[in-house]
Tab-separated table of C-alpha atoms in Angstrom:
chain	number	residue	atom	x	y	z
A	1	UNK	CA	-79.515	-74.148	-132.307
A	2	UNK	CA	-78.766	-72.977	-135.469
A	3	UNK	CA	-75.064	-72.609	-136.819
A	4	UNK	CA	-73.615	-68.978	-135.829
A	5	UNK	CA	-73.258	-66.972	-139.088
A	6	UNK	CA	-69.669	-66.705	-140.249
A	7	UNK	CA	-68.397	-63.515	-142.191
A	8	UNK	CA	-65.592	-63.626	-145.363
A	9	UNK	CA	-63.204	-61.437	-144.387
A	10	UNK	CA	-60.569	-60.101	-146.082
A	11	UNK	CA	-57.270	-58.799	-143.565
A	12	UNK	CA	-54.153	-57.161	-144.830
A	13	UNK	CA	-51.468	-58.064	-142.667
A	14	UNK	CA	-48.014	-57.638	-143.064
A	15	UNK	CA	-48.295	-56.836	-146.517
A	16	UNK	CA	-50.372	-60.164	-147.037
A	17	UNK	CA	-53.543	-60.849	-147.607
A	18	UNK	CA	-55.195	-63.120	-145.886
A	19	UNK	CA	-58.823	-64.408	-146.281
A	20	UNK	CA	-60.516	-65.534	-143.035
A	21	UNK	CA	-64.039	-66.940	-142.677
A	22	UNK	CA	-64.970	-66.123	-138.916
A	23	UNK	CA	-67.699	-65.622	-136.595
A	24	UNK	CA	-68.424	-61.968	-136.428
A	25	UNK	CA	-67.707	-62.269	-132.601
A	26	UNK	CA	-63.727	-63.285	-133.388
A	27	UNK	CA	-61.625	-60.625	-131.636
A	28	UNK	CA	-59.126	-59.621	-134.088
A	29	UNK	CA	-56.423	-60.743	-131.512
A	30	UNK	CA	-57.306	-64.427	-131.918
A	31	UNK	CA	-58.337	-64.139	-136.273
A	32	UNK	CA	-54.156	-63.005	-136.013
A	33	UNK	CA	-53.016	-65.991	-134.360
A	34	UNK	CA	-55.900	-68.572	-135.039
A	35	UNK	CA	-57.063	-67.739	-138.775
A	36	UNK	CA	-53.835	-66.014	-140.099
A	37	UNK	CA	-50.823	-68.056	-137.312
A	38	UNK	CA	-49.530	-64.940	-136.228
A	39	UNK	CA	-49.139	-66.184	-133.299
A	40	UNK	CA	-46.886	-63.873	-132.351
A	41	UNK	CA	-49.419	-61.050	-130.779
A	42	UNK	CA	-50.091	-62.040	-127.496
A	43	UNK	CA	-52.906	-61.848	-125.717
A	44	UNK	CA	-52.974	-61.459	-122.272
A	45	UNK	CA	-56.019	-59.904	-120.092
A	46	UNK	CA	-58.112	-59.496	-123.136
A	47	UNK	CA	-60.256	-56.699	-121.726
A	48	UNK	CA	-58.081	-53.277	-122.794
A	49	UNK	CA	-55.335	-52.974	-120.172
A	50	UNK	CA	-52.418	-55.003	-120.460
A	51	UNK	CA	-51.050	-54.412	-123.549
A	52	UNK	CA	-49.588	-57.638	-124.642
A	53	UNK	CA	-52.131	-58.172	-128.216
A	54	UNK	CA	-51.190	-54.568	-129.183
A	55	UNK	CA	-50.938	-53.959	-133.271
A	56	UNK	CA	-50.402	-51.296	-135.779
A	57	UNK	CA	-53.472	-50.280	-137.500
A	58	UNK	CA	-52.568	-48.326	-140.101
A	59	UNK	CA	-49.562	-47.117	-138.437
A	60	UNK	CA	-51.041	-46.826	-135.064
A	61	UNK	CA	-50.917	-48.748	-132.206
A	62	UNK	CA	-54.161	-50.331	-131.145
A	63	UNK	CA	-55.521	-53.429	-128.733
A	64	UNK	CA	-55.994	-56.128	-130.859
A	65	UNK	CA	-58.128	-57.584	-128.481
A	66	UNK	CA	-61.043	-54.604	-128.374
A	67	UNK	CA	-61.447	-54.325	-132.215
A	68	UNK	CA	-63.783	-57.356	-134.318
A	69	UNK	CA	-61.951	-59.144	-136.866
A	70	UNK	CA	-64.872	-57.866	-139.120
A	71	UNK	CA	-64.033	-54.294	-138.147
A	72	UNK	CA	-60.669	-54.834	-139.388
A	73	UNK	CA	-61.207	-54.877	-143.196
A	74	UNK	CA	-60.447	-51.443	-144.709
A	75	UNK	CA	-57.368	-51.277	-142.021
A	76	UNK	CA	-53.506	-52.293	-143.274
A	77	UNK	CA	-52.272	-54.091	-140.235
A	78	UNK	CA	-48.530	-54.841	-138.771
A	79	UNK	CA	-47.809	-57.335	-136.307
A	80	UNK	CA	-44.353	-58.320	-134.798
A	81	UNK	CA	-43.661	-60.470	-137.179
A	82	UNK	CA	-44.125	-57.651	-139.605
A	83	UNK	CA	-41.294	-55.295	-137.930
A	84	UNK	CA	-38.134	-57.679	-139.008
A	85	UNK	CA	-36.258	-55.293	-141.731
A	86	UNK	CA	-36.662	-56.842	-145.369
A	87	UNK	CA	-33.312	-58.689	-145.058
A	88	UNK	CA	-34.543	-60.652	-142.066
A	89	UNK	CA	-32.487	-58.833	-139.916
A	90	UNK	CA	-33.937	-56.917	-136.247
A	91	UNK	CA	-35.526	-53.962	-136.346
A	92	UNK	CA	-33.974	-51.019	-134.481
A	93	UNK	CA	-36.048	-51.566	-131.081
A	94	UNK	CA	-35.841	-55.460	-131.522
A	95	UNK	CA	-32.433	-54.771	-131.848
A	96	UNK	CA	-32.592	-52.233	-128.891
A	97	UNK	CA	-34.298	-54.809	-126.547
A	98	UNK	CA	-31.326	-57.553	-127.638
A	99	UNK	CA	-28.812	-54.986	-126.533
A	100	UNK	CA	-30.654	-53.825	-123.460
A	101	UNK	CA	-31.998	-57.007	-122.001
A	102	UNK	CA	-35.552	-55.506	-122.564
A	103	UNK	CA	-37.187	-58.357	-122.474
A	104	UNK	CA	-37.641	-60.403	-119.593
A	105	UNK	CA	-39.985	-63.156	-119.554
A	106	UNK	CA	-40.558	-62.370	-123.068
A	107	UNK	CA	-44.826	-62.522	-123.215
A	108	UNK	CA	-45.399	-59.050	-123.263
A	109	UNK	CA	-42.816	-58.326	-125.425
A	110	UNK	CA	-45.230	-57.870	-128.694
A	111	UNK	CA	-47.187	-55.116	-127.357
A	112	UNK	CA	-43.937	-53.142	-126.589
A	113	UNK	CA	-42.109	-53.689	-129.662
A	114	UNK	CA	-45.274	-52.614	-131.794
A	115	UNK	CA	-45.983	-49.612	-129.004
A	116	UNK	CA	-42.550	-47.795	-129.345
A	117	UNK	CA	-42.076	-48.639	-133.110
A	118	UNK	CA	-44.808	-46.149	-133.560
A	119	UNK	CA	-43.945	-44.046	-130.924
A	120	UNK	CA	-40.858	-43.300	-132.160
A	121	UNK	CA	-41.672	-42.775	-135.491
A	122	UNK	CA	-43.361	-39.796	-134.026
A	123	UNK	CA	-41.127	-38.879	-131.275
A	124	UNK	CA	-37.798	-40.174	-132.603
A	125	UNK	CA	-35.685	-38.627	-129.720
A	126	UNK	CA	-37.409	-39.383	-126.601
A	127	UNK	CA	-36.114	-37.813	-123.284
A	128	UNK	CA	-36.080	-40.823	-120.565
A	129	UNK	CA	-40.046	-39.112	-119.450
A	130	UNK	CA	-41.104	-39.060	-122.348
A	131	UNK	CA	-39.807	-43.041	-123.198
A	132	UNK	CA	-41.503	-43.710	-119.675
A	133	UNK	CA	-45.079	-42.213	-120.969
A	134	UNK	CA	-44.734	-44.089	-124.501
A	135	UNK	CA	-45.200	-47.284	-122.572
A	136	UNK	CA	-47.110	-46.254	-119.694
A	137	UNK	CA	-50.632	-48.210	-121.739
A	138	UNK	CA	-48.415	-51.506	-121.796
A	139	UNK	CA	-47.965	-54.298	-118.642
A	140	UNK	CA	-45.407	-56.178	-118.034
A	141	UNK	CA	-45.606	-59.117	-115.167
A	142	UNK	CA	-41.902	-59.306	-114.675
A	143	UNK	CA	-41.664	-55.861	-113.653
A	144	UNK	CA	-39.096	-55.172	-116.000
A	145	UNK	CA	-39.494	-51.929	-116.928
A	146	UNK	CA	-35.925	-50.369	-116.040
A	147	UNK	CA	-34.612	-51.960	-119.373
A	148	UNK	CA	-37.872	-51.496	-121.420
A	149	UNK	CA	-37.066	-47.925	-120.851
A	150	UNK	CA	-33.503	-47.982	-121.532
A	151	UNK	CA	-34.491	-50.170	-124.892
A	152	UNK	CA	-36.811	-47.321	-125.828
A	153	UNK	CA	-33.478	-44.543	-125.334
A	154	UNK	CA	-31.348	-47.350	-127.757
A	155	UNK	CA	-33.391	-47.852	-130.190
A	156	UNK	CA	-34.018	-43.677	-130.427
A	157	UNK	CA	-30.115	-43.351	-130.842
A	158	UNK	CA	-29.724	-47.024	-133.445
A	159	UNK	CA	-32.237	-44.666	-135.618
A	160	UNK	CA	-30.099	-41.668	-134.939
A	161	UNK	CA	-31.812	-39.809	-131.968
A	162	UNK	CA	-29.564	-37.427	-130.156
A	163	UNK	CA	-30.354	-38.104	-126.636
A	164	UNK	CA	-26.894	-39.598	-125.672
A	165	UNK	CA	-27.386	-39.829	-122.031
A	166	UNK	CA	-28.492	-43.348	-121.470
A	167	UNK	CA	-25.228	-44.813	-123.898
A	168	UNK	CA	-22.596	-44.262	-121.206
A	169	UNK	CA	-24.758	-46.293	-118.702
A	170	UNK	CA	-25.549	-48.991	-121.654
A	171	UNK	CA	-22.078	-49.789	-122.606
A	172	UNK	CA	-20.358	-49.766	-118.802
A	173	UNK	CA	-23.513	-52.594	-117.948
A	174	UNK	CA	-23.011	-54.613	-121.109
A	175	UNK	CA	-19.320	-55.117	-120.400
B	1	UNK	CA	-63.693	-63.578	-122.142
B	2	UNK	CA	-65.247	-63.951	-125.366
B	3	UNK	CA	-68.363	-62.262	-126.059
B	4	UNK	CA	-71.780	-63.921	-126.931
B	5	UNK	CA	-72.861	-63.989	-130.372
B	6	UNK	CA	-74.328	-60.857	-131.833
B	7	UNK	CA	-75.574	-60.225	-135.506
B	8	UNK	CA	-73.325	-57.624	-137.237
B	9	UNK	CA	-73.563	-55.183	-139.662
B	10	UNK	CA	-71.263	-52.513	-141.243
B	11	UNK	CA	-73.574	-50.211	-143.234
B	12	UNK	CA	-72.244	-47.155	-145.963
B	13	UNK	CA	-74.632	-45.027	-145.198
B	14	UNK	CA	-76.699	-43.364	-142.019
B	15	UNK	CA	-80.140	-44.427	-143.580
B	16	UNK	CA	-78.839	-48.030	-143.577
B	17	UNK	CA	-77.775	-47.511	-140.302
B	18	UNK	CA	-80.381	-46.054	-138.807
B	19	UNK	CA	-82.966	-48.547	-140.441
B	20	UNK	CA	-81.004	-51.480	-138.574
B	21	UNK	CA	-81.234	-49.402	-134.877
B	22	UNK	CA	-85.202	-49.114	-136.004
B	23	UNK	CA	-85.716	-52.593	-136.551
B	24	UNK	CA	-84.006	-54.315	-133.764
B	25	UNK	CA	-84.403	-53.532	-130.442
B	26	UNK	CA	-81.220	-54.961	-129.552
B	27	UNK	CA	-79.400	-53.487	-131.492
B	28	UNK	CA	-75.841	-51.744	-130.062
B	29	UNK	CA	-73.590	-49.205	-132.441
B	30	UNK	CA	-70.035	-49.930	-132.784
B	31	UNK	CA	-67.834	-46.778	-132.982
B	32	UNK	CA	-63.841	-47.535	-131.461
B	33	UNK	CA	-65.502	-50.250	-129.298
B	34	UNK	CA	-63.043	-49.597	-126.692
B	35	UNK	CA	-65.467	-49.664	-123.635
B	36	UNK	CA	-67.741	-51.664	-125.755
B	37	UNK	CA	-65.655	-54.716	-126.579
B	38	UNK	CA	-64.865	-55.327	-122.583
B	39	UNK	CA	-68.291	-55.391	-121.160
B	40	UNK	CA	-69.298	-58.341	-124.004
B	41	UNK	CA	-65.905	-59.792	-123.847
B	42	UNK	CA	-66.716	-59.972	-119.669
B	43	UNK	CA	-70.437	-60.599	-120.821
B	44	UNK	CA	-71.713	-57.350	-119.184
B	45	UNK	CA	-73.436	-56.982	-122.326
B	46	UNK	CA	-74.817	-59.206	-124.875
B	47	UNK	CA	-76.750	-56.997	-128.044
B	48	UNK	CA	-78.607	-58.881	-130.328
B	49	UNK	CA	-76.962	-56.988	-133.330
B	50	UNK	CA	-73.939	-54.671	-132.970
B	51	UNK	CA	-74.191	-51.853	-136.133
B	52	UNK	CA	-70.641	-51.292	-137.115
B	53	UNK	CA	-70.568	-47.249	-137.511
B	54	UNK	CA	-66.841	-47.010	-138.899
B	55	UNK	CA	-67.758	-47.364	-142.492
B	56	UNK	CA	-70.128	-44.295	-142.342
B	57	UNK	CA	-68.660	-41.436	-144.528
B	58	UNK	CA	-68.359	-37.568	-143.163
B	59	UNK	CA	-68.564	-38.455	-139.504
B	60	UNK	CA	-64.527	-38.343	-138.389
B	61	UNK	CA	-64.931	-34.148	-138.624
B	62	UNK	CA	-63.581	-31.934	-136.051
B	63	UNK	CA	-64.990	-28.790	-136.403
B	64	UNK	CA	-63.883	-25.590	-134.809
B	65	UNK	CA	-65.646	-22.065	-135.176
B	66	UNK	CA	-66.340	-19.311	-132.975
B	67	UNK	CA	-69.130	-20.737	-130.868
B	68	UNK	CA	-67.216	-23.973	-130.355
B	69	UNK	CA	-66.220	-27.365	-131.071
B	70	UNK	CA	-68.651	-29.853	-132.915
B	71	UNK	CA	-66.977	-33.410	-133.204
B	72	UNK	CA	-68.406	-36.468	-135.267
B	73	UNK	CA	-69.084	-39.688	-133.881
B	74	UNK	CA	-66.605	-41.298	-136.051
B	75	UNK	CA	-63.401	-38.785	-134.660
B	76	UNK	CA	-61.146	-40.571	-132.429
B	77	UNK	CA	-59.723	-38.949	-129.489
B	78	UNK	CA	-56.395	-38.802	-130.736
B	79	UNK	CA	-57.066	-36.866	-133.030
B	80	UNK	CA	-59.245	-34.458	-131.374
B	81	UNK	CA	-56.521	-33.884	-129.015
B	82	UNK	CA	-54.286	-33.306	-131.587
B	83	UNK	CA	-56.097	-30.674	-132.861
B	84	UNK	CA	-54.530	-27.449	-132.134
B	85	UNK	CA	-57.067	-25.434	-133.631
B	86	UNK	CA	-60.062	-27.310	-131.011
B	87	UNK	CA	-57.177	-26.365	-128.279
B	88	UNK	CA	-57.433	-23.074	-128.961
B	89	UNK	CA	-61.104	-22.712	-128.908
B	90	UNK	CA	-62.383	-25.227	-125.558
B	91	UNK	CA	-58.443	-25.578	-123.792
B	92	UNK	CA	-60.221	-28.313	-121.859
B	93	UNK	CA	-61.105	-30.678	-124.120
B	94	UNK	CA	-56.512	-31.434	-124.519
B	95	UNK	CA	-56.826	-30.875	-120.754
B	96	UNK	CA	-58.730	-33.465	-120.327
B	97	UNK	CA	-58.288	-35.939	-123.275
B	98	UNK	CA	-54.673	-36.094	-121.781
B	99	UNK	CA	-56.299	-37.676	-118.900
B	100	UNK	CA	-58.613	-40.649	-121.399
B	101	UNK	CA	-56.680	-43.944	-121.129
B	102	UNK	CA	-53.086	-44.321	-123.096
B	103	UNK	CA	-52.734	-43.322	-126.585
B	104	UNK	CA	-53.190	-46.700	-127.825
B	105	UNK	CA	-56.943	-45.935	-126.835
B	106	UNK	CA	-57.271	-42.566	-127.766
B	107	UNK	CA	-56.091	-44.370	-131.200
B	108	UNK	CA	-59.227	-46.441	-131.102
B	109	UNK	CA	-62.000	-45.080	-128.902
B	110	UNK	CA	-64.150	-41.970	-130.174
B	111	UNK	CA	-65.043	-38.654	-128.226
B	112	UNK	CA	-69.006	-39.373	-129.118
B	113	UNK	CA	-68.930	-42.938	-128.287
B	114	UNK	CA	-67.208	-42.323	-124.883
B	115	UNK	CA	-70.072	-39.409	-124.150
B	116	UNK	CA	-73.113	-41.356	-124.824
B	117	UNK	CA	-71.818	-44.552	-123.279
B	118	UNK	CA	-72.390	-42.548	-119.745
B	119	UNK	CA	-69.633	-43.553	-117.752
B	120	UNK	CA	-69.557	-41.003	-114.547
B	121	UNK	CA	-65.559	-42.495	-113.975
B	122	UNK	CA	-64.623	-40.974	-117.832
B	123	UNK	CA	-63.649	-37.786	-117.962
B	124	UNK	CA	-65.482	-36.130	-121.355
B	125	UNK	CA	-69.033	-36.794	-120.495
B	126	UNK	CA	-67.958	-34.934	-116.968
B	127	UNK	CA	-66.643	-32.059	-119.649
B	128	UNK	CA	-69.635	-31.948	-121.528
B	129	UNK	CA	-71.429	-31.237	-118.663
B	130	UNK	CA	-69.923	-28.762	-117.014
B	131	UNK	CA	-69.095	-26.778	-120.675
B	132	UNK	CA	-72.892	-27.028	-121.247
B	133	UNK	CA	-72.613	-28.449	-124.544
B	134	UNK	CA	-74.708	-31.131	-126.221
B	135	UNK	CA	-75.422	-34.106	-128.399
B	136	UNK	CA	-76.716	-34.516	-131.859
B	137	UNK	CA	-78.175	-37.908	-132.239
B	138	UNK	CA	-80.172	-39.298	-135.334
B	139	UNK	CA	-82.932	-41.928	-135.815
B	140	UNK	CA	-85.854	-42.450	-138.076
B	141	UNK	CA	-87.554	-39.674	-137.226
B	142	UNK	CA	-84.973	-37.537	-138.106
B	143	UNK	CA	-82.711	-35.189	-135.837
B	144	UNK	CA	-82.488	-33.928	-132.388
B	145	UNK	CA	-80.240	-31.946	-130.054
B	146	UNK	CA	-79.962	-33.535	-126.533
B	147	UNK	CA	-77.814	-30.514	-123.853
B	148	UNK	CA	-75.391	-32.518	-121.530
B	149	UNK	CA	-78.004	-31.642	-118.418
B	150	UNK	CA	-80.389	-33.810	-120.339
B	151	UNK	CA	-77.671	-36.544	-121.329
B	152	UNK	CA	-77.062	-38.743	-118.228
B	153	UNK	CA	-79.639	-40.913	-116.743
B	154	UNK	CA	-77.387	-43.434	-114.640
B	155	UNK	CA	-74.556	-45.922	-113.844
B	156	UNK	CA	-74.010	-46.460	-117.593
B	157	UNK	CA	-77.379	-44.552	-118.982
B	158	UNK	CA	-77.674	-41.988	-121.787
B	159	UNK	CA	-81.400	-40.892	-122.747
B	160	UNK	CA	-80.484	-41.664	-126.014
B	161	UNK	CA	-83.568	-44.366	-127.831
B	162	UNK	CA	-82.425	-47.554	-128.659
B	163	UNK	CA	-82.231	-46.302	-132.067
B	164	UNK	CA	-80.731	-43.717	-131.919
B	165	UNK	CA	-77.201	-42.939	-132.829
B	166	UNK	CA	-75.216	-40.238	-131.941
B	167	UNK	CA	-73.860	-37.820	-134.649
B	168	UNK	CA	-72.451	-35.071	-133.023
B	169	UNK	CA	-70.982	-33.782	-129.896
B	170	UNK	CA	-70.832	-29.663	-129.055
B	171	UNK	CA	-68.146	-27.915	-127.217
B	172	UNK	CA	-69.020	-24.347	-126.819
B	173	UNK	CA	-66.040	-21.674	-127.004
B	174	UNK	CA	-64.629	-20.853	-123.826
B	175	UNK	CA	-65.559	-17.141	-123.228
B	176	UNK	CA	-63.184	-14.815	-123.607
B	177	UNK	CA	-62.331	-13.295	-119.870
B	178	UNK	CA	-63.124	-17.402	-118.757
B	179	UNK	CA	-60.639	-20.072	-117.622
B	180	UNK	CA	-60.589	-23.690	-117.207
B	181	UNK	CA	-58.094	-26.253	-115.804
B	182	UNK	CA	-58.606	-29.989	-114.912
B	183	UNK	CA	-56.869	-32.143	-111.905
B	184	UNK	CA	-57.560	-35.969	-111.439
B	185	UNK	CA	-55.911	-38.422	-108.893
B	186	UNK	CA	-55.665	-41.932	-110.632
B	187	UNK	CA	-53.542	-45.132	-109.021
B	188	UNK	CA	-51.768	-44.440	-112.789
B	189	UNK	CA	-51.781	-42.060	-114.589
B	190	UNK	CA	-54.424	-43.600	-117.694
B	191	UNK	CA	-56.048	-45.343	-115.420
B	192	UNK	CA	-59.569	-44.542	-114.464
B	193	UNK	CA	-59.817	-41.795	-112.052
B	194	UNK	CA	-60.215	-42.209	-108.392
B	195	UNK	CA	-61.918	-38.151	-108.740
B	196	UNK	CA	-61.035	-35.954	-111.334
B	197	UNK	CA	-61.882	-32.490	-111.146
B	198	UNK	CA	-62.499	-30.259	-113.469
B	199	UNK	CA	-63.262	-26.260	-113.355
B	200	UNK	CA	-64.819	-23.180	-115.352
B	201	UNK	CA	-64.355	-19.632	-114.046
B	202	UNK	CA	-65.779	-16.731	-115.939
B	203	UNK	CA	-64.235	-13.376	-114.849
B	204	UNK	CA	-64.862	-9.364	-115.213
B	205	UNK	CA	-61.764	-7.536	-114.935
B	206	UNK	CA	-60.924	-9.216	-111.673
B	207	UNK	CA	-64.112	-10.184	-110.721
B	208	UNK	CA	-65.093	-13.912	-110.980
B	209	UNK	CA	-68.565	-13.938	-112.321
B	210	UNK	CA	-69.595	-17.536	-112.361
B	211	UNK	CA	-67.404	-20.665	-111.158
B	212	UNK	CA	-68.683	-23.944	-112.031
B	213	UNK	CA	-66.717	-27.501	-111.059
B	214	UNK	CA	-67.310	-30.514	-112.458
B	215	UNK	CA	-66.221	-34.270	-110.882
B	216	UNK	CA	-65.366	-37.339	-112.306
B	217	UNK	CA	-65.759	-40.707	-110.111
B	218	UNK	CA	-67.913	-39.385	-107.521
B	219	UNK	CA	-71.419	-40.382	-107.987
B	220	UNK	CA	-73.113	-42.121	-110.619
B	221	UNK	CA	-73.092	-39.699	-113.238
B	222	UNK	CA	-71.435	-36.322	-114.166
B	223	UNK	CA	-72.102	-33.912	-111.289
B	224	UNK	CA	-71.459	-30.195	-111.645
B	225	UNK	CA	-71.761	-27.970	-108.809
B	226	UNK	CA	-71.823	-23.985	-109.197
B	227	UNK	CA	-69.275	-22.181	-106.691
B	228	UNK	CA	-70.180	-18.932	-107.970
B	229	UNK	CA	-70.905	-17.612	-104.318
B	230	UNK	CA	-68.272	-20.050	-102.388
B	231	UNK	CA	-65.597	-18.418	-103.640
B	232	UNK	CA	-63.626	-18.475	-100.305
B	233	UNK	CA	-64.791	-21.983	-99.751
B	234	UNK	CA	-65.437	-23.941	-102.748
B	235	UNK	CA	-64.839	-27.439	-101.081
B	236	UNK	CA	-67.351	-26.573	-98.533
B	237	UNK	CA	-70.011	-26.135	-101.123
B	238	UNK	CA	-69.258	-28.825	-103.284
B	239	UNK	CA	-69.831	-31.695	-101.128
B	240	UNK	CA	-72.512	-30.097	-99.899
B	241	UNK	CA	-74.317	-31.221	-102.862
B	242	UNK	CA	-72.305	-34.194	-103.826
B	243	UNK	CA	-72.671	-37.925	-101.812
B	244	UNK	CA	-69.212	-39.405	-102.735
B	245	UNK	CA	-69.377	-43.321	-103.692
B	246	UNK	CA	-67.666	-46.106	-102.014
B	247	UNK	CA	-66.366	-48.780	-104.322
B	248	UNK	CA	-63.009	-51.065	-104.704
B	249	UNK	CA	-60.869	-48.460	-105.748
B	250	UNK	CA	-61.740	-46.173	-102.581
B	251	UNK	CA	-63.665	-45.129	-100.132
B	252	UNK	CA	-66.274	-42.536	-99.442
B	253	UNK	CA	-64.612	-40.669	-97.323
B	254	UNK	CA	-61.448	-41.163	-99.717
B	255	UNK	CA	-63.114	-39.275	-102.127
B	256	UNK	CA	-65.039	-36.742	-100.135
B	257	UNK	CA	-60.721	-35.914	-99.029
B	258	UNK	CA	-59.745	-35.529	-102.484
B	259	UNK	CA	-62.566	-33.462	-103.878
B	260	UNK	CA	-61.336	-31.252	-100.471
B	261	UNK	CA	-58.245	-30.937	-101.911
B	262	UNK	CA	-58.524	-31.078	-105.512
B	263	UNK	CA	-61.181	-28.511	-105.509
B	264	UNK	CA	-59.757	-25.348	-104.267
B	265	UNK	CA	-56.513	-25.971	-106.306
B	266	UNK	CA	-58.502	-26.403	-109.893
B	267	UNK	CA	-60.639	-23.171	-108.936
B	268	UNK	CA	-57.474	-21.321	-108.331
B	269	UNK	CA	-56.171	-22.593	-111.756
B	270	UNK	CA	-59.247	-21.762	-113.588
B	271	UNK	CA	-59.131	-18.023	-112.129
B	272	UNK	CA	-55.750	-17.825	-113.192
B	273	UNK	CA	-55.881	-18.936	-116.367
B	274	UNK	CA	-58.983	-16.445	-116.871
B	275	UNK	CA	-57.223	-13.923	-115.941
B	276	UNK	CA	-54.156	-14.609	-118.270
B	277	UNK	CA	-56.468	-15.051	-121.131
B	278	UNK	CA	-58.024	-11.462	-120.061
B	279	UNK	CA	-54.872	-10.425	-120.202
B	280	UNK	CA	-53.556	-11.433	-123.677
B	281	UNK	CA	-56.606	-10.123	-125.066
B	282	UNK	CA	-56.313	-6.231	-123.572
B	283	UNK	CA	-52.438	-5.947	-122.849
B	284	UNK	CA	-52.015	-2.706	-120.263
């Protein structure tokens, strides 16, 4: 058997350039984890259903298990590692997950964080229904959706959104 | 869940892409990949080569004119859904696209790709069929237009030749006095429909002159039934021509039940839509 042809691919991830040499069939999710060492992107179902591997491609949420690394040459990629503020502090969405206990086992969390970061950019002040719609493509096997919805609304508040109806409830729970 | 090895080509010109498809019998086109990559990962398909068309220029258009909407091979669902003009020229596009998977999938998946993937559980093949649209394909032998009625051969099977690339889909505009509606039942919004139903109703004054209904996830190919002469019982007319499929998600009887519930609803909603549009253009 002849060895599989490898492709030299230049990936732009979180503002850095990664030169990787991969077979054409290397899923982008695997290239990020194994070739770039960015293991924050999680791989769940590997056929586009669960959303754990969601990253931002040119700012838009995309399943990294449904793209090949060789297809990502011209794209600006943001993984969960790239969401943190420049000074190392948590982004509003990350802070909101911390505030509201938006993660349980944490496996699905990177996909939620990337999806919600882009979702709030497009709709900075979502209603609860819109928050649910925003996360509808991501599965949490702990079924922690109540607190994830709260986290969306909390992140919106941190960013200056005006929907205040969840505020009292969140503070009450914290204490 | 990893794809089998394949050769990979990312052409930068249409000529290069068509030559590659002509030269490799086992080649497949990769556009959005949202249906193709899962098939590859599950090894339900193992093409010898993928021709990645994402580097081709001038194929991401959504052109609207009074005749209809022309959608290029690289226009993503999200782009089509976001086009206010497209929604005005043919409102069924946005109605149906909002049911296509989730926003994350729509950011990458292409409308033309979904059509030539020819999945009878997908919304856009049925919509193209109901609206009597068409797909333009190109090969080294030239360009041809395939009417939607001749496009769908079987489950996940279109009538494109192996060397043909779908470059554009055409959805005719909604005529004056016509209306559309779409409803589907899925276990969760964004999942494949257990049954989806769309209607296109044309009116002349208060009279319905033509009514057609299209069905998602009912048969192996997208089906359209003319119910013009059965407006008092459109579901009965539809079920007379349908043979609902049974699978792990729903029994044939349950699908027939959903058809019987949804068909009158969408016909009524499309009729209301037609009449409200007629009132808008000719205020009393």
